[in-house]
PDB file of C-alpha atoms in Angstrom:
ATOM      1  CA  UNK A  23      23.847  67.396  43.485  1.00 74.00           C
ATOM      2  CA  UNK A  24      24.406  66.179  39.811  1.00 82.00           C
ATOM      3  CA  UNK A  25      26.497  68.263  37.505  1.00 83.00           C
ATOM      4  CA  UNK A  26      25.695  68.744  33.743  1.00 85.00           C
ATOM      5  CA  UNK A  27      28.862  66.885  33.228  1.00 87.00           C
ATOM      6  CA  UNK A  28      26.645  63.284  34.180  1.00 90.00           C
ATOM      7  CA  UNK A  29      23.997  64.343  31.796  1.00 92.00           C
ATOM      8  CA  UNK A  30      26.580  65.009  29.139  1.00 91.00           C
ATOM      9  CA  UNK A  31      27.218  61.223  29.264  1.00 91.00           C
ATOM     10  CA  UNK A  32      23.832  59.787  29.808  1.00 93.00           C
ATOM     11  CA  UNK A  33      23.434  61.896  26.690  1.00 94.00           C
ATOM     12  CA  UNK A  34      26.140  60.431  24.779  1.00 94.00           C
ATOM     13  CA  UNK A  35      25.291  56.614  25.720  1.00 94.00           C
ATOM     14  CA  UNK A  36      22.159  57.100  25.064  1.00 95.00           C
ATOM     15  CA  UNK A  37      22.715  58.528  21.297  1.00 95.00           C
ATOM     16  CA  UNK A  38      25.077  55.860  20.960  1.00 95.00           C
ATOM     17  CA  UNK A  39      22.552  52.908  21.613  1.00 95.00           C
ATOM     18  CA  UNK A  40      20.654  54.177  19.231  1.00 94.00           C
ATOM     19  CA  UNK A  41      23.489  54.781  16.331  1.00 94.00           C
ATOM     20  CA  UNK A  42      24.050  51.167  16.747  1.00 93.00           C
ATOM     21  CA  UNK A  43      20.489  49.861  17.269  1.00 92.00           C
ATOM     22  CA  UNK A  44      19.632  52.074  13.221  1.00 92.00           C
ATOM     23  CA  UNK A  45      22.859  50.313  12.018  1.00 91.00           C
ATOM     24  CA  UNK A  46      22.624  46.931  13.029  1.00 90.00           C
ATOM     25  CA  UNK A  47      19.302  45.753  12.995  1.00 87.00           C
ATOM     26  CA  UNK A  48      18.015  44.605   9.990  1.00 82.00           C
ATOM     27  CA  UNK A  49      14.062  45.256  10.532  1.00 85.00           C
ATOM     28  CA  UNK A  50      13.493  48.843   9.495  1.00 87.00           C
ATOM     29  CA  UNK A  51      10.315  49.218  12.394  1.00 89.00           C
ATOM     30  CA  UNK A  52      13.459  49.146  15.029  1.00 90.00           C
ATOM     31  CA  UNK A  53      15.689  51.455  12.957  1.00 91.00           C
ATOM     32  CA  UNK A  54      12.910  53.843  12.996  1.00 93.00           C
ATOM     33  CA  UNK A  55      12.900  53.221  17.009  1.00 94.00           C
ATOM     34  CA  UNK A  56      16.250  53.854  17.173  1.00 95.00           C
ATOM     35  CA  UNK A  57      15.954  57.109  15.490  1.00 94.00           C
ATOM     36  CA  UNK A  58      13.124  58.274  18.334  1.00 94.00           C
ATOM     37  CA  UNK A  59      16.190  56.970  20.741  1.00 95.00           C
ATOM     38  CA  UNK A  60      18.892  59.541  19.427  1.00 95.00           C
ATOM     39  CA  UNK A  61      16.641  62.201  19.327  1.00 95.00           C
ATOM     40  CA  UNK A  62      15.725  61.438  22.700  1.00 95.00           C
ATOM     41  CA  UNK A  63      19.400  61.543  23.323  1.00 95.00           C
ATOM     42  CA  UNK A  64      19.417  65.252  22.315  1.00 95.00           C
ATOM     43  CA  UNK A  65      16.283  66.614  24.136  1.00 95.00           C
ATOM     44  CA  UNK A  66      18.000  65.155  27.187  1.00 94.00           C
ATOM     45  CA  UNK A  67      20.790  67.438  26.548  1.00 93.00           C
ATOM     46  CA  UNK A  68      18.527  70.206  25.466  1.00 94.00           C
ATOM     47  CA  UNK A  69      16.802  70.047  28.445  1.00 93.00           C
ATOM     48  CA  UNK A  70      19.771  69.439  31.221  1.00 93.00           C
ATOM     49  CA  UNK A  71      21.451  71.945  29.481  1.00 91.00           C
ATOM     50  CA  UNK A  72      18.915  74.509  29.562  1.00 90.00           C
ATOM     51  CA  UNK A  73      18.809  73.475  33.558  1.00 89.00           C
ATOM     52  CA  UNK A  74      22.128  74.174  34.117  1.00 89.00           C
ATOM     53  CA  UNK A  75      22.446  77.532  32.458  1.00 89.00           C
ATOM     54  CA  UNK A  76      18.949  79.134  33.138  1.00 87.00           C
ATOM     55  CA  UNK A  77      18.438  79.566  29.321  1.00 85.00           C
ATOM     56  CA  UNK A  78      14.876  78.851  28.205  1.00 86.00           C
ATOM     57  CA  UNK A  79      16.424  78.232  24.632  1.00 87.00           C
ATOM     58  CA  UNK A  80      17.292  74.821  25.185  1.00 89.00           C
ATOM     59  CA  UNK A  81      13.597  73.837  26.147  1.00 90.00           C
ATOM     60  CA  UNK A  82      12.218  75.790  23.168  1.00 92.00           C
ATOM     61  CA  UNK A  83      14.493  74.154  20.833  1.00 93.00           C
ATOM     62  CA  UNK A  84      13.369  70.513  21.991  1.00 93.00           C
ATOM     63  CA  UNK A  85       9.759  71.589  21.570  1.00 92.00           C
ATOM     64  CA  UNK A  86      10.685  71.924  17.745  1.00 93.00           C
ATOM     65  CA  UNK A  87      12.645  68.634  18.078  1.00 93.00           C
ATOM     66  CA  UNK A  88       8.940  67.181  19.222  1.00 93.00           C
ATOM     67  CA  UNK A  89       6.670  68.040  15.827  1.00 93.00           C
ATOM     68  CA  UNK A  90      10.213  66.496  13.837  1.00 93.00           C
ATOM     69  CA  UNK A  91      10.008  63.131  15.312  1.00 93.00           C
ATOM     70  CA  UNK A  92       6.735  62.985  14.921  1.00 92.00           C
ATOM     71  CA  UNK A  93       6.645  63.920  11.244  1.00 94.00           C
ATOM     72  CA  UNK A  94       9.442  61.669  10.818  1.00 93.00           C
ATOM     73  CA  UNK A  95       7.595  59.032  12.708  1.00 93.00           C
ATOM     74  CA  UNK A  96       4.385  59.780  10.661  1.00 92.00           C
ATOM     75  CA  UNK A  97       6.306  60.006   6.871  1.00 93.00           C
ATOM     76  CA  UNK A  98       8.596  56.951   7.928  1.00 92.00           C
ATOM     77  CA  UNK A  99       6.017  54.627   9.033  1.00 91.00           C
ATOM     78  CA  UNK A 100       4.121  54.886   5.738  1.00 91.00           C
ATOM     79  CA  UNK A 101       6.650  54.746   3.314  1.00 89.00           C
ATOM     80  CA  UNK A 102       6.904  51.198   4.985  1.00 87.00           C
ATOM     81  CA  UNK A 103       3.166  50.350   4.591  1.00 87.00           C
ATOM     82  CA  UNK A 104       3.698  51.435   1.095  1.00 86.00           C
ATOM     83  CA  UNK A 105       6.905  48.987   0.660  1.00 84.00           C
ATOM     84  CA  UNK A 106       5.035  46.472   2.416  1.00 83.00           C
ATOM     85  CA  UNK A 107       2.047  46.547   0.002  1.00 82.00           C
ATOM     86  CA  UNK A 108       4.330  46.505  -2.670  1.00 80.00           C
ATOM     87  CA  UNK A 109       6.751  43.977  -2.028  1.00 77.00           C
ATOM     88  CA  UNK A 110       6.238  42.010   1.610  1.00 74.00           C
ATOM     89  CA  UNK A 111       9.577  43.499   2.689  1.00 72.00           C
ATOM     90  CA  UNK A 112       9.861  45.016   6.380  1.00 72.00           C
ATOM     91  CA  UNK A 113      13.657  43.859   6.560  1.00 78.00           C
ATOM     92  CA  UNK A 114      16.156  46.238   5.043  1.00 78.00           C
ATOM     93  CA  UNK A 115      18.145  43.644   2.868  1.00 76.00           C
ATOM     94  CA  UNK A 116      14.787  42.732   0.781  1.00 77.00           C
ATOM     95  CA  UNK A 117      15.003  46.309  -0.777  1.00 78.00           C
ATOM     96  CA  UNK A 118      18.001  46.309  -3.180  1.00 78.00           C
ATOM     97  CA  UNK A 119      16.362  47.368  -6.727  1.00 77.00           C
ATOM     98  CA  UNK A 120      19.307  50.048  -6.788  1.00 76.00           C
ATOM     99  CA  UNK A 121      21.885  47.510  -6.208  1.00 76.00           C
ATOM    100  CA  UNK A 122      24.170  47.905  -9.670  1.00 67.00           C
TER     101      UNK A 122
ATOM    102  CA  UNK B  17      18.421  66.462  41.244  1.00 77.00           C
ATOM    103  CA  UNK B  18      20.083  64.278  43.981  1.00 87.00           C
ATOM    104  CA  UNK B  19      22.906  61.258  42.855  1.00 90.00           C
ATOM    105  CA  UNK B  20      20.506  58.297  43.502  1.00 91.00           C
ATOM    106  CA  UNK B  21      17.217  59.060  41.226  1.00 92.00           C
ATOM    107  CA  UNK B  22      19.862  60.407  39.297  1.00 92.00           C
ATOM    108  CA  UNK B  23      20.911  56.820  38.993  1.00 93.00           C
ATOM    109  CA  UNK B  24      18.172  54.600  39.150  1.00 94.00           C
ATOM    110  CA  UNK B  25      16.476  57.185  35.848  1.00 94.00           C
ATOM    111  CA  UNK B  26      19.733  56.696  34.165  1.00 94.00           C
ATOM    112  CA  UNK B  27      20.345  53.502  34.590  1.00 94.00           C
ATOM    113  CA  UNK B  28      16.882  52.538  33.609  1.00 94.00           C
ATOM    114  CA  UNK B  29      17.173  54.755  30.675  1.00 95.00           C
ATOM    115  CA  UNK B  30      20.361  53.356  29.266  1.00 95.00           C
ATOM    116  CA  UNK B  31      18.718  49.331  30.049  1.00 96.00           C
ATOM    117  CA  UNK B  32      15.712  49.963  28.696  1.00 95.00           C
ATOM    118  CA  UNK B  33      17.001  51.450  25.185  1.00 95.00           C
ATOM    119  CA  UNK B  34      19.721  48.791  25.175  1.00 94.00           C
ATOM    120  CA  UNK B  35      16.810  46.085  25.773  1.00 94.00           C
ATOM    121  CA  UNK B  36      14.768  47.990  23.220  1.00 93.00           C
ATOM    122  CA  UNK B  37      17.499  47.972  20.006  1.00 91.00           C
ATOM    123  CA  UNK B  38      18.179  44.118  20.845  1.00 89.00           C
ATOM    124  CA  UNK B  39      14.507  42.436  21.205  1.00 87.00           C
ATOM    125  CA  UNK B  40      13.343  40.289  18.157  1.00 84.00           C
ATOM    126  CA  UNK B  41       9.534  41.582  18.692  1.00 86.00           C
ATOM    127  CA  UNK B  42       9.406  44.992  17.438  1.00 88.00           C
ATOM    128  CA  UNK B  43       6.160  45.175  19.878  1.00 89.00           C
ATOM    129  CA  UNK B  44       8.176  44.198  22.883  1.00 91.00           C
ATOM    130  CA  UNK B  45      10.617  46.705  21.777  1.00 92.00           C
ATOM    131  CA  UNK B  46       7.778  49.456  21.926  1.00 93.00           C
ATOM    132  CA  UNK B  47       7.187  48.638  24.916  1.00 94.00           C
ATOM    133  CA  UNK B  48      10.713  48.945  26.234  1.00 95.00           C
ATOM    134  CA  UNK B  49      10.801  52.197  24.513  1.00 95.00           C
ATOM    135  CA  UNK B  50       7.567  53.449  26.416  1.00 95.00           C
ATOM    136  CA  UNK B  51       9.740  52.409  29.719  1.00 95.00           C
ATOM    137  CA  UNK B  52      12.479  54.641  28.569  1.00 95.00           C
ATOM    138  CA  UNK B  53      10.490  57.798  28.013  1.00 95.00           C
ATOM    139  CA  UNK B  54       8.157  57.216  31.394  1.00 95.00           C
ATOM    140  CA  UNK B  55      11.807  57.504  32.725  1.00 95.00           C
ATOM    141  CA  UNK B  56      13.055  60.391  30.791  1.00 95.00           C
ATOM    142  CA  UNK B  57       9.434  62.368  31.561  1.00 95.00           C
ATOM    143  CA  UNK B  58      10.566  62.013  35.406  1.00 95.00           C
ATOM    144  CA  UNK B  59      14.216  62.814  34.898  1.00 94.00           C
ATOM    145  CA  UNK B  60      12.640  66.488  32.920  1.00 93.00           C
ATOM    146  CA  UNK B  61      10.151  66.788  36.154  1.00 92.00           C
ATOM    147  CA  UNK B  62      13.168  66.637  38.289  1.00 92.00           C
ATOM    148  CA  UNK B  63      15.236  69.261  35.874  1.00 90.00           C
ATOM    149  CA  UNK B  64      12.154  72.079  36.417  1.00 86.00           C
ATOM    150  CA  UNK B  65      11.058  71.387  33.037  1.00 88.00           C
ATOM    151  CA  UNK B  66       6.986  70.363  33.810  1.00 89.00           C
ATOM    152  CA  UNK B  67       5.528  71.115  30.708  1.00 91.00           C
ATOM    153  CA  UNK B  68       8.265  69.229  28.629  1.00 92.00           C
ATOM    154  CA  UNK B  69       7.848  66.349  31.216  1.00 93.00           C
ATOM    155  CA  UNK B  70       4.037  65.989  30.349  1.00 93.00           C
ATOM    156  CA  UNK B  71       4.873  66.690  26.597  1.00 92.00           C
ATOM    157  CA  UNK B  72       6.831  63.506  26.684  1.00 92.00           C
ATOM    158  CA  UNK B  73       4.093  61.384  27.968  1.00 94.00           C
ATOM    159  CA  UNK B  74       1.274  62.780  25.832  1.00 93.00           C
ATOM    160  CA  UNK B  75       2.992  63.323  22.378  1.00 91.00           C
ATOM    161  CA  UNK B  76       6.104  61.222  22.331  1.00 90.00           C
ATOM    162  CA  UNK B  77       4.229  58.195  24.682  1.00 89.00           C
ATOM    163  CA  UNK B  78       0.979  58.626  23.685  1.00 90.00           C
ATOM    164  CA  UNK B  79       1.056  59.362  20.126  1.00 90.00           C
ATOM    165  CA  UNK B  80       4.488  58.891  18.519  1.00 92.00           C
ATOM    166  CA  UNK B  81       4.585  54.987  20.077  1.00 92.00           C
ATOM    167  CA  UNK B  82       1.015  54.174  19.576  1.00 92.00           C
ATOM    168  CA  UNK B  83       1.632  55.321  15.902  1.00 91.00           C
ATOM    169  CA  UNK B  84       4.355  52.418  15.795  1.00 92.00           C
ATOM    170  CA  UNK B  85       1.881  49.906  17.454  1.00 91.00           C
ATOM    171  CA  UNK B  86      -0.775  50.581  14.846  1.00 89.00           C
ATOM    172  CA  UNK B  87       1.803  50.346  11.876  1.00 88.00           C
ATOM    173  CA  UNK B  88       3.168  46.953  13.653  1.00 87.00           C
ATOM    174  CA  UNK B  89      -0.739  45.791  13.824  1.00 87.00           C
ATOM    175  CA  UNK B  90      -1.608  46.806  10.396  1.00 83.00           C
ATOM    176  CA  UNK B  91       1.601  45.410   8.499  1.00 80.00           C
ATOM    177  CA  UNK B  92       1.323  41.965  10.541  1.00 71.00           C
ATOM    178  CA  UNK B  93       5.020  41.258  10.312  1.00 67.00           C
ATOM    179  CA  UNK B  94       5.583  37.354  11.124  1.00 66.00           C
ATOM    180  CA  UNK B  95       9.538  37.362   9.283  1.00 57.00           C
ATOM    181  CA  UNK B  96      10.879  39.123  12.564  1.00 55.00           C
ATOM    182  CA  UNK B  97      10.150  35.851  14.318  1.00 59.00           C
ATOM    183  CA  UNK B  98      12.706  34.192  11.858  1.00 66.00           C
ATOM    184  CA  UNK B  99      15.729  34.850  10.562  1.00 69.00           C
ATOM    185  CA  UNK B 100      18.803  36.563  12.462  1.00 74.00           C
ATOM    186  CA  UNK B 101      17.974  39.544  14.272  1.00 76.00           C
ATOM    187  CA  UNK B 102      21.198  41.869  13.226  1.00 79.00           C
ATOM    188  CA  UNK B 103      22.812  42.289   9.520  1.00 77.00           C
ATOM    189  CA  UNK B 104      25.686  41.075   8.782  1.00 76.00           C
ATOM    190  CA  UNK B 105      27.785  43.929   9.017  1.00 80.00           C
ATOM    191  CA  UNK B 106      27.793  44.150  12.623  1.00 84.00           C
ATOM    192  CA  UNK B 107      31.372  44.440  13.512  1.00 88.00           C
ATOM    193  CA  UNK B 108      31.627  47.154  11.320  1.00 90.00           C
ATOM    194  CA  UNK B 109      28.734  49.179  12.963  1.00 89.00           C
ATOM    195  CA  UNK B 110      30.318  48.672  16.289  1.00 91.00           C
ATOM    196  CA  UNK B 111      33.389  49.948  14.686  1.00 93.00           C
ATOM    197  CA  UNK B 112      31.565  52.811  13.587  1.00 93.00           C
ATOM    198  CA  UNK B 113      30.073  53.634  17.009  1.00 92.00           C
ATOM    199  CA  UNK B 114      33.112  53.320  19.006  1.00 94.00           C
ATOM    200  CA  UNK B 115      34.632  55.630  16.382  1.00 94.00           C
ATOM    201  CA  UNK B 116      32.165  57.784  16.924  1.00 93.00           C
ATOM    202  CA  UNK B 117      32.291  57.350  20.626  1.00 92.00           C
ATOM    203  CA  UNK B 118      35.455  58.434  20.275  1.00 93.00           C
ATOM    204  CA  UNK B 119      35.389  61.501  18.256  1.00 92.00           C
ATOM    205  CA  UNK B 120      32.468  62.895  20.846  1.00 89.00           C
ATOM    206  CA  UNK B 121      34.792  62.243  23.676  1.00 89.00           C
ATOM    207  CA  UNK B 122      37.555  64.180  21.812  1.00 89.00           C
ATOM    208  CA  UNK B 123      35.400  66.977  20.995  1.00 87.00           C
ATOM    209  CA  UNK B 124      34.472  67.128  25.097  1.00 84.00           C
ATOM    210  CA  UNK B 125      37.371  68.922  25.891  1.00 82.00           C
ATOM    211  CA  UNK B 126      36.890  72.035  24.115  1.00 84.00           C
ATOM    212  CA  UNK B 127      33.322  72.144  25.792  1.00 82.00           C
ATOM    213  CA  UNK B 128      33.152  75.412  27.875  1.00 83.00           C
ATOM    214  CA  UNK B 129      30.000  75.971  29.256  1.00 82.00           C
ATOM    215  CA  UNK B 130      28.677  79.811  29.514  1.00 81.00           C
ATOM    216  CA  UNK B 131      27.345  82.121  32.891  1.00 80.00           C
ATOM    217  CA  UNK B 132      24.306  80.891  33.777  1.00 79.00           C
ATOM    218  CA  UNK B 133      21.400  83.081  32.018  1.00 76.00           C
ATOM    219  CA  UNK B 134      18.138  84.798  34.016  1.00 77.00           C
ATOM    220  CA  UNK B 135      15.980  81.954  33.550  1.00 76.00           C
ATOM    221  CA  UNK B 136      16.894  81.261  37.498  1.00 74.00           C
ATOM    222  CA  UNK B 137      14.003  79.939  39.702  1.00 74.00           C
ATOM    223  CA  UNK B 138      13.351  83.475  40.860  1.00 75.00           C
ATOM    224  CA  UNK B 139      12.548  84.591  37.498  1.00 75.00           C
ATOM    225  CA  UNK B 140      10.220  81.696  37.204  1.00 75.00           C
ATOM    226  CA  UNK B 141       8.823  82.261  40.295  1.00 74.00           C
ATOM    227  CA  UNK B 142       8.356  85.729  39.351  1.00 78.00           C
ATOM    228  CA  UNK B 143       6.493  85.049  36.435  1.00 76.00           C
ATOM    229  CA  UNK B 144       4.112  82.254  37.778  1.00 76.00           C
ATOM    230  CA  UNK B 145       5.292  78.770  36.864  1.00 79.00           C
ATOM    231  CA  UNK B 146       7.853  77.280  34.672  1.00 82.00           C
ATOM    232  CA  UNK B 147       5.051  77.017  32.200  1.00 85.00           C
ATOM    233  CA  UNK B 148       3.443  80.477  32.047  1.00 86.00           C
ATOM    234  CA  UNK B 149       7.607  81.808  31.379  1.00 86.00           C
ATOM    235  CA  UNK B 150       8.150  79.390  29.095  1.00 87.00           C
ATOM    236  CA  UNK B 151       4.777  80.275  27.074  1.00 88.00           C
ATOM    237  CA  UNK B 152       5.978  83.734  27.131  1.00 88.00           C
ATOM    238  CA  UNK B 153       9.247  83.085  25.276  1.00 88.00           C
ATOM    239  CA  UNK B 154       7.852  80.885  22.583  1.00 90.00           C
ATOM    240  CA  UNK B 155       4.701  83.260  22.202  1.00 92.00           C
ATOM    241  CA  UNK B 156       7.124  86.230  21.432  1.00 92.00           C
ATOM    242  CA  UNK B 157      10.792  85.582  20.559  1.00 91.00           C
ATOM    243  CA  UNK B 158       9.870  82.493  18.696  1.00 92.00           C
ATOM    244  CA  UNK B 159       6.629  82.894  16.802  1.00 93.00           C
ATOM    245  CA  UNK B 160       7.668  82.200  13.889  1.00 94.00           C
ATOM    246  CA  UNK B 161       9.830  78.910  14.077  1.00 92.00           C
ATOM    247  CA  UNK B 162       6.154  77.916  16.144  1.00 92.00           C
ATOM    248  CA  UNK B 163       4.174  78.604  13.403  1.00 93.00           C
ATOM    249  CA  UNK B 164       6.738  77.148  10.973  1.00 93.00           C
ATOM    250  CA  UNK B 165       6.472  73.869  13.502  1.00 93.00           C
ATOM    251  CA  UNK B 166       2.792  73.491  12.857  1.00 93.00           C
ATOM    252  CA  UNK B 167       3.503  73.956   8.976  1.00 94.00           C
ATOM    253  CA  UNK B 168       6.268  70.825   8.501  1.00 94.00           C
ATOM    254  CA  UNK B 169       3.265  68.919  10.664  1.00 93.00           C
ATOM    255  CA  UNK B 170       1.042  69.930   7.814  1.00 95.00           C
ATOM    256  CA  UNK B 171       2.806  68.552   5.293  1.00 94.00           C
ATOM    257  CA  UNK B 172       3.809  65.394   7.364  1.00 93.00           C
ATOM    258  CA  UNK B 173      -0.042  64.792   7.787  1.00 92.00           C
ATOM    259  CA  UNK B 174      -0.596  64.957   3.943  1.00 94.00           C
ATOM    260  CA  UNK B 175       2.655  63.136   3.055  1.00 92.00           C
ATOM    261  CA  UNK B 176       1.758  60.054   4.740  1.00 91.00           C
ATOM    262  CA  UNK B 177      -1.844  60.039   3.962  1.00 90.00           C
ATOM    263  CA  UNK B 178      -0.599  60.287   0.206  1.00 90.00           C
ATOM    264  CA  UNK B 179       1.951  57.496   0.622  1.00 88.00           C
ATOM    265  CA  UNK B 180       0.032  55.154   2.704  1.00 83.00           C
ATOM    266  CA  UNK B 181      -3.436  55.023   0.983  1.00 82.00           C
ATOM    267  CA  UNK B 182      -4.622  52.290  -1.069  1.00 74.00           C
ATOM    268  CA  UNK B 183      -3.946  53.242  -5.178  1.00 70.00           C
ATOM    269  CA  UNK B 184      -7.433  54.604  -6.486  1.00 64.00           C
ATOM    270  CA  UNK B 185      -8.275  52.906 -10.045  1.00 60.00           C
TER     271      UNK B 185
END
């Protein structure tokens, strides 16, 4: 049997691929990807946790997670048309019209 | 769940989001991503948790990641193809993530985990399914946060039909 304790750090290395796939890459499609990926991270948890301790809370909470990322999916992917139809620019370093 | 799917949903999990963050196609990285959550729907079937295993593949599979196909499709992005894949400021991310790496591992040893609630498999069996129990819980105790849910999908909806529509003269 596997204890929580592996899930714990399947957890962890999989929020931490996607900390450094939203900081590195430079095309913002893939940073929004890597946001899905840490969110992922934490319904994992949610969910092995919620195993583990025969609490139903845990799997309630990630079905709230759910409608988030998919909002944030939704609101994220057209604030990109709309920078795309203004100015071409899917690649994080185009945008710098605050840059002082 | 026994130590070898255990391992082979794991270790498909971790490749397939590592493959996904590094691919210089975003659509191949959609792809990898759809991988990842086929894998994460089995590892939920395998934790008891049914309903969230087919609420992966419906909502987060088959809406969330065709969403990101359509915007790819639509926005016809050809400067991916060109061009270095990561910023410049790499080393410092990685620095950021081992840092952060770090301070997770550091906060792991104050983790105490609580008695195990009632939610045991005789509960569930009790009540008729993982499903019908969970249904219960969010139908009462949480009714409100559920109908709040449906609300912040409202406004998501309307915010990106505002934002993405063509200006009207």
């Amino acid at each position: 049997m596997v204890g929580p304790e592996a899930f714990l750090w399947l957890s962890l290395g999989l929020f931490l691929i996607g900390t450094l796939g939203f900081l590195t890459r430079r095309s913002i499609i893939i940073m929004l990807i890597s946001i899905e990926l840490q969110l992922n991270a934490v319904n994992l948890l949610l969910v092995s946790l919620s195993h583990y301790l025969q609490d139903p809370r845990g799997q309630v909470l990630v079905l709230f997670v759910i409608p988030v990322a998919a909002a944030e999916a939704a609101i994220g992917l057209a604030i990109l048309m709309a920078l795309f139809r203004l100015k071409a620019a899917a690649h994080v370093e185009q945008i710098k019209e605050m840059r002082g | 769940m026994s130590p070898g799917a255990f391992a082979y949903l794991g270790g498909m999990v971790l490749a397939c989001a590592a493959l996904a963050i590094s691919r210089r196609n975003p659509v191949h990285s959609v792809l990898w991503v759809l991988v990842m959550f086929f894998h994460l729907a089995a590892i939920y079937l395998l934790l008891g948790a049914e309903f969230l295993a087919a609420v992966q593949v419906i909502i987060y599979a088959g809406a969330i990641l065709v969403l990101f196909l359509f915007a790819i499709m639509v926005l016809n992005i050809r400067q991916e193809e060109m061009g270095p894949r990561f910023s410049g400021g790499w080393p410092l991310a990685l620095a950021l993530v081992l840092a952060l790496a770090v301070m997770l591992l550091g906060a792991w040893g104050s983790l105490r985990l609580p008695e195990a609630g009632p939610f045991g498999p005789e509960l569930l069996a009790q009540k008729g399914g993982h499903t019908k129990a969970l249904g219960e819980v969010l139908y009462t105790t949480y009714l409100l946060p559920f109908e709040l849910a449906s609300l912040v999908l409202l406004v998501a909806i309307i915010g990106a039909i505002v934002l993405a529509k063509k200006r009207l003269k």
